[in-house]
Amino acid sequence: MTDSVGAVMVVGGGIAGMQSSLDLADSGYRVYLVDKSPSIGGAMAQLDKTFPTNDCAMCIMAPKLVETGRHRNIDLITNSTIDKIEGKAGNFKVTVSKKSRFIDESKCTGCGICTQKCPVEVVDEYNKGLKVRKAIFVKYPQAVPLIFSIDKDYCIGCGNCERLCKAGAIVYSQEPETKVLEVGSIILSPGFDEFDLVQKRKEYGYGRFPNVVSSLELERMLSATGPFGGLVLRPSDGEVVKKIAFVQCVGSRDRSIGNPYCSSVCCMFAIKEAVIAQEHNPGLEATIFFMDMRAFGKEFDDYYVRAEKEHGIRFVKNNRISSIAEDPITNNLLVTFIDKGNLVSEVFDMVALAVGMTAPKDAKDLSEKLGVQLNPYDFCSTDILFSPLETSKPGIFVGGAFGAPKDIPDSVSEASGAAAKASSVIASERGKLVTVKEYPPEKEVSGEEPRIGVFICHCGINIGGVVDVPGVVEYAKTLPNVAYAENNLYTCSQDTQKKIREKIEENNLNRVIVASCTPRTHQPLFQNTCAEAGLNPYLFEMANIRDQCSWVHMHEPAKATQKAKDLVRMVVAKAGLLEPLTRVPIEVKPSGLVIGGGLSGITAAQELSKQGFEAFIVERENELGGLMKRVHYEMVGEKKDVQKKLKELIKNVNSDKKIHVFTNSTVKDISGYIGNFKTTIDQNGEEKEIEHGIVIVATGGMEHKPKEYLYGENDNVMTQLEFEGKLAKKKMDADTVVMIQCVGCRNDERPYCSRVCCTEAVKNALKVKEMNPATSVYVLFKDIRTYGFSEVFYEEAAKNGVKFIRYDDETKPKVADKKGLEVKIWEPFLGEEITIKPDVLVLSAATIPHPDNADLAQMLKVPLSKHKFFLEAHMKLRPVEFATEGIFLCGLAHSPKFFEECVSQASAAVSRAATILSKKTLEAEGMVSSIDEDICSGCGTCVVICPFNAIEKDENGIARVTEVLCKGCGTCAASCPEKAASIKQFTDEQLIAQVVAAVKEVN
Amino acid sequence: MEEGAAEGVTQEEEFEPLILAICCNWCSYTGADLAGTSRLQYPHNIRIIRVMCSGMVHPNLVIDALSKGADGVLMCGCHPGDCHYLEGNLKAEKRADALFLMLEDLGIEPERYRLEWVSASEGQRFAELMKDFTDTIKSLGPSPYKMY
């Protein structure tokens, strides 16, 4: 008997909370998602674009918002906070109190008539006070749930909304509610708050000078749904901004106001805003004033370089702006900074302050009520070595920015990782409290004349700002078989899904087209909407009029509109020929292959085991551990002895009956597909075969062997890891140590940042000082990138006398061996070259991808990034999975990162994998080959050419497709001399219809 | 603004070809999306048809397109080794040889068909290719099969 509960409470519904909730709900657990705000979405809902891909934040988040909002196993508990908690891991009783909305949630349809007629205007927090909203409101247009709230602080009780609400949803007398929920575990993802600019940094004039804005206010200006439709205008006079300054580290890296840590995201945030602002205000001059440019994430440095070289953004480094002055007549702003050693002042139209991230305001309250400890800065304490997801209280986990300031992909990884941790507590209860999604019976449409519905998206101004969307709608109505056409502000929003279902019903539609963005991200959402309306999901098509029209022909609105019409005509022609398809069920093998046995691989295997699945680790070396074998101590965490921890981990892995370890082994061949992979392992020349449901790539990375600075020529020149090995053996007796950063990266050959080396250098410098405070340590660097709480150690190192000297590409250090090492470096503050004679020269060498990645990528059919790390399905929102279903990645295989981040990602990969492994059967893709047996001549061309052995000849000599094996590549269709083979959804007839429609305008 | 002015001034209308780009879902279509998210501007003459793999396209489809009025067809697949379906792109490459023979028979200039590899991270390359191919087709003039 067990008294565990198969439900999890997630506190905070930002991107992290949503990801945790979706993972849990998709792998067999009930989820209560509690958010203090009336709608979920968190900070990401306020963003216009995201770095480094410039994806539209709302576009990529909307599918997740909608999915979270309508998931059967997620209960949204909005406007609510935690009151009290009792019990222990496995069985908590949580009391939640819900503030009144003064709206009956079950009745409100989100139609918005109430807000139109409400006479009271209130400052709109969502738009950072730059716009007004009404006293009855939703936070943002795509809000989930789309239920209005009355702001009682401002409501004058005129009764307009009550009179107008046809649903009778207004309840002025609504009382707050309290409920008690039973859950097995809890995930905290309340996010962050902004640093208080008004009170704590008065010298920047924020709140006094109208044209000094925060980075988030600027973000709202950049947004199509923001106050100025995407233009950056001066609050003082509404003039178009032509010259803007970004001032970094406002409320971060600043002990004087109690925030000595780095907020991690602001550097990239500023670059992104500068680039996008330039796009929205052509000719805009943007300058970023910063101390160190912390572009440490995957492909961030590429973005930084592009911003400078291609977009002409001006970067002024090594500058913390001390104050800003205003010309009271023009409201222009005067920024004083240091340029080549001189103090200079420059005038700007607007200044954007990079507002730092602080712990959420209710962190202390949450900590007291739940009994979890906070760190000195009120973020959640995660003080156990390599356990970034665990709070001080068992059964309570943390994801996203509440653990430390972080960006979206890291938050998403952590959120998935926390979901794995939270569910492993209650793995025995999987499936007990969930309901299965049921769709209405499918309407029979074969034989019916096509009746096509076309839904055309404005995408805010992303499409509508260039393409004449109403014109395209009118045109669509004239096309053959089109029974209905309309435009939507955001076709992906939850209310539009409802509308699409209604229109399918009202107009008896049997084919649906959405003309908006890319089917790669949005097709599943709309297909699901079709299924909910009783339409087979394959009776759906998309035209991509954003990525192929408005965004790539921005300056030719007429041409873009014509092209949008053409693209719609092409898919209308195809849609008329679409047929319903069925999906074949596939059995799932409840086990996973983990390639690589470093910390990431070990963690992934252990997490799989905790979830109740078998794991196979394939490790090329003769023992587990990977790069972790070369690291000896850490600065954070309770037990700092890394090797002891590693021994413990290996012991646990070896005694775990569900984990099978293959050392001295490589993967020789992988065949099969999601749910059913078959792998041949080569162990010391002996072949072994295993079957498994998923694959996790955790192949790790390597420390680069430097070619420069006398490495390999002088024994006293070594890499950071080699140096650490010596320090651990106490074999270090040096009077002077010099460290050179960015060796082998951030150069032309490897233009990326290896992320960990600055912190590694600081760690080893501190260790040297600890061993002998008299030793002189110099760190020669380009930018110090000790992001997050590591910044505190950088500060400590400087305080302990470690000397940091900045260099750039033109002033690289020169190293010579003159009967002893000699390092020459330009000292920018002295303005002269200095000579240091170190006993030891330590090179912070790049972290490089494993050379075997290329072979493995080819075997798995997954892509590599331009820097030869593995490339995930989506840089922001799908950081640990590949586009190919059933294959995941984590750790250094993805990009350089810290151990804690490897643990988060490995746990995240398992969480994503559990959404597959927790099911007995999955449904195969319906888009497979079909062979017309009346036409097939039995020539056998397709049998030979099929790369997946999915076609055989039957007893009559006719080709037959094994649908589960078929991946729908269509090689057979293109090779069949009789044209008997075709791929459903991409038949010759359908493709020709598209071609004909493209070349010849009908009507 | 400048463009509008130029349009007004030009007397004879410039030849605006119609070009089909057939893109595989996994690499090239994704590359085209990246060109979009990166706001890389390229000629409006391109109409993209999404297929799952360059290897699924029967040569007849290309012939159909060029003989029914398209001025050019650009087939885009994954780089060799990157194909989501192992070697579909290489099959497309072999078919291209056959296609050129067919084009010769029909009296269509071989330059009107091109096979190129574009990866998911090559938004820039996608945009450049579109520009380059459009220029090629513009210099060739309208397809001999153009029906209007």
PDB file of C-alpha atoms in Angstrom, chain B residues 18-81:
ATOM      1  CA  LEU B  18       7.666  33.038 -61.738  1.00  0.00           C
ATOM      2  CA  ILE B  19       9.925  30.648 -59.905  1.00  0.00           C
ATOM      3  CA  LEU B  20       9.048  27.571 -57.890  1.00  0.00           C
ATOM      4  CA  ALA B  21      11.303  26.502 -55.061  1.00  0.00           C
ATOM      5  CA  ILE B  22      10.575  22.951 -53.966  1.00  0.00           C
ATOM      6  CA  CYS B  23      11.956  22.633 -50.436  1.00  0.00           C
ATOM      7  CA  CYS B  24      12.352  19.629 -48.200  1.00  0.00           C
ATOM      8  CA  ASN B  25      10.671  19.968 -44.836  1.00  0.00           C
ATOM      9  CA  TRP B  26      13.668  19.211 -42.639  1.00  0.00           C
ATOM     10  CA  CYS B  27      16.488  21.386 -43.913  1.00  0.00           C
ATOM     11  CA  SER B  28      15.639  23.733 -46.754  1.00  0.00           C
ATOM     12  CA  TYR B  29      12.155  24.750 -45.650  1.00  0.00           C
ATOM     13  CA  THR B  30      13.617  25.376 -42.202  1.00  0.00           C
ATOM     14  CA  GLY B  31      16.374  27.433 -43.842  1.00  0.00           C
ATOM     15  CA  ALA B  32      13.668  29.440 -45.610  1.00  0.00           C
ATOM     16  CA  ASP B  33      11.972  29.990 -42.238  1.00  0.00           C
ATOM     17  CA  LEU B  34      15.261  31.190 -40.825  1.00  0.00           C
ATOM     18  CA  ALA B  35      15.607  33.640 -43.711  1.00  0.00           C
ATOM     19  CA  GLY B  36      12.179  34.831 -42.591  1.00  0.00           C
ATOM     20  CA  THR B  37      12.912  35.162 -38.884  1.00  0.00           C
ATOM     21  CA  SER B  38      16.205  36.868 -39.767  1.00  0.00           C
ATOM     22  CA  ARG B  39      14.259  39.250 -42.072  1.00  0.00           C
ATOM     23  CA  LEU B  40      16.609  38.558 -44.970  1.00  0.00           C
ATOM     24  CA  GLN B  41      15.079  40.165 -48.019  1.00  0.00           C
ATOM     25  CA  TYR B  42      15.034  38.229 -51.300  1.00  0.00           C
ATOM     26  CA  PRO B  43      13.149  38.555 -54.602  1.00  0.00           C
ATOM     27  CA  HIS B  44       9.375  38.173 -54.404  1.00  0.00           C
ATOM     28  CA  ASN B  45       9.333  35.914 -57.465  1.00  0.00           C
ATOM     29  CA  ILE B  46       9.812  32.728 -55.460  1.00  0.00           C
ATOM     30  CA  ARG B  47       6.872  30.461 -54.578  1.00  0.00           C
ATOM     31  CA  ILE B  48       7.820  27.716 -52.143  1.00  0.00           C
ATOM     32  CA  ILE B  49       6.273  24.239 -52.278  1.00  0.00           C
ATOM     33  CA  ARG B  50       6.969  22.186 -49.173  1.00  0.00           C
ATOM     34  CA  VAL B  51       7.706  18.489 -49.619  1.00  0.00           C
ATOM     35  CA  MET B  52       8.998  16.039 -47.028  1.00  0.00           C
ATOM     36  CA  CYS B  53      12.166  15.203 -48.977  1.00  0.00           C
ATOM     37  CA  SER B  54      13.807  16.315 -52.207  1.00  0.00           C
ATOM     38  CA  GLY B  55      13.915  12.603 -53.007  1.00  0.00           C
ATOM     39  CA  MET B  56      10.125  12.358 -53.125  1.00  0.00           C
ATOM     40  CA  VAL B  57       9.766  14.627 -56.133  1.00  0.00           C
ATOM     41  CA  HIS B  58       9.102  12.810 -59.372  1.00  0.00           C
ATOM     42  CA  PRO B  59      10.944  14.344 -62.356  1.00  0.00           C
ATOM     43  CA  ASN B  60       7.581  14.703 -64.070  1.00  0.00           C
ATOM     44  CA  LEU B  61       6.580  17.321 -61.514  1.00  0.00           C
ATOM     45  CA  VAL B  62       9.498  19.498 -62.527  1.00  0.00           C
ATOM     46  CA  ILE B  63       8.760  18.976 -66.213  1.00  0.00           C
ATOM     47  CA  ASP B  64       5.096  19.776 -65.556  1.00  0.00           C
ATOM     48  CA  ALA B  65       6.031  22.998 -63.807  1.00  0.00           C
ATOM     49  CA  LEU B  66       8.412  24.160 -66.537  1.00  0.00           C
ATOM     50  CA  SER B  67       6.094  23.182 -69.362  1.00  0.00           C
ATOM     51  CA  LYS B  68       3.046  24.793 -67.768  1.00  0.00           C
ATOM     52  CA  GLY B  69       4.506  28.231 -67.313  1.00  0.00           C
ATOM     53  CA  ALA B  70       7.033  28.361 -64.474  1.00  0.00           C
ATOM     54  CA  ASP B  71      10.175  30.194 -65.592  1.00  0.00           C
ATOM     55  CA  GLY B  72      12.428  28.239 -63.293  1.00  0.00           C
ATOM     56  CA  VAL B  73      12.404  25.461 -60.715  1.00  0.00           C
ATOM     57  CA  LEU B  74      14.828  25.384 -57.816  1.00  0.00           C
ATOM     58  CA  MET B  75      14.934  22.136 -55.873  1.00  0.00           C
ATOM     59  CA  CYS B  76      16.381  22.432 -52.395  1.00  0.00           C
ATOM     60  CA  GLY B  77      17.381  19.503 -50.229  1.00  0.00           C
ATOM     61  CA  CYS B  78      19.572  18.739 -47.239  1.00  0.00           C
ATOM     62  CA  HIS B  79      23.328  18.702 -47.656  1.00  0.00           C
ATOM     63  CA  PRO B  80      24.712  15.230 -48.450  1.00  0.00           C
ATOM     64  CA  GLY B  81      24.818  13.278 -45.206  1.00  0.00           C
TER      65      GLY B  81
END
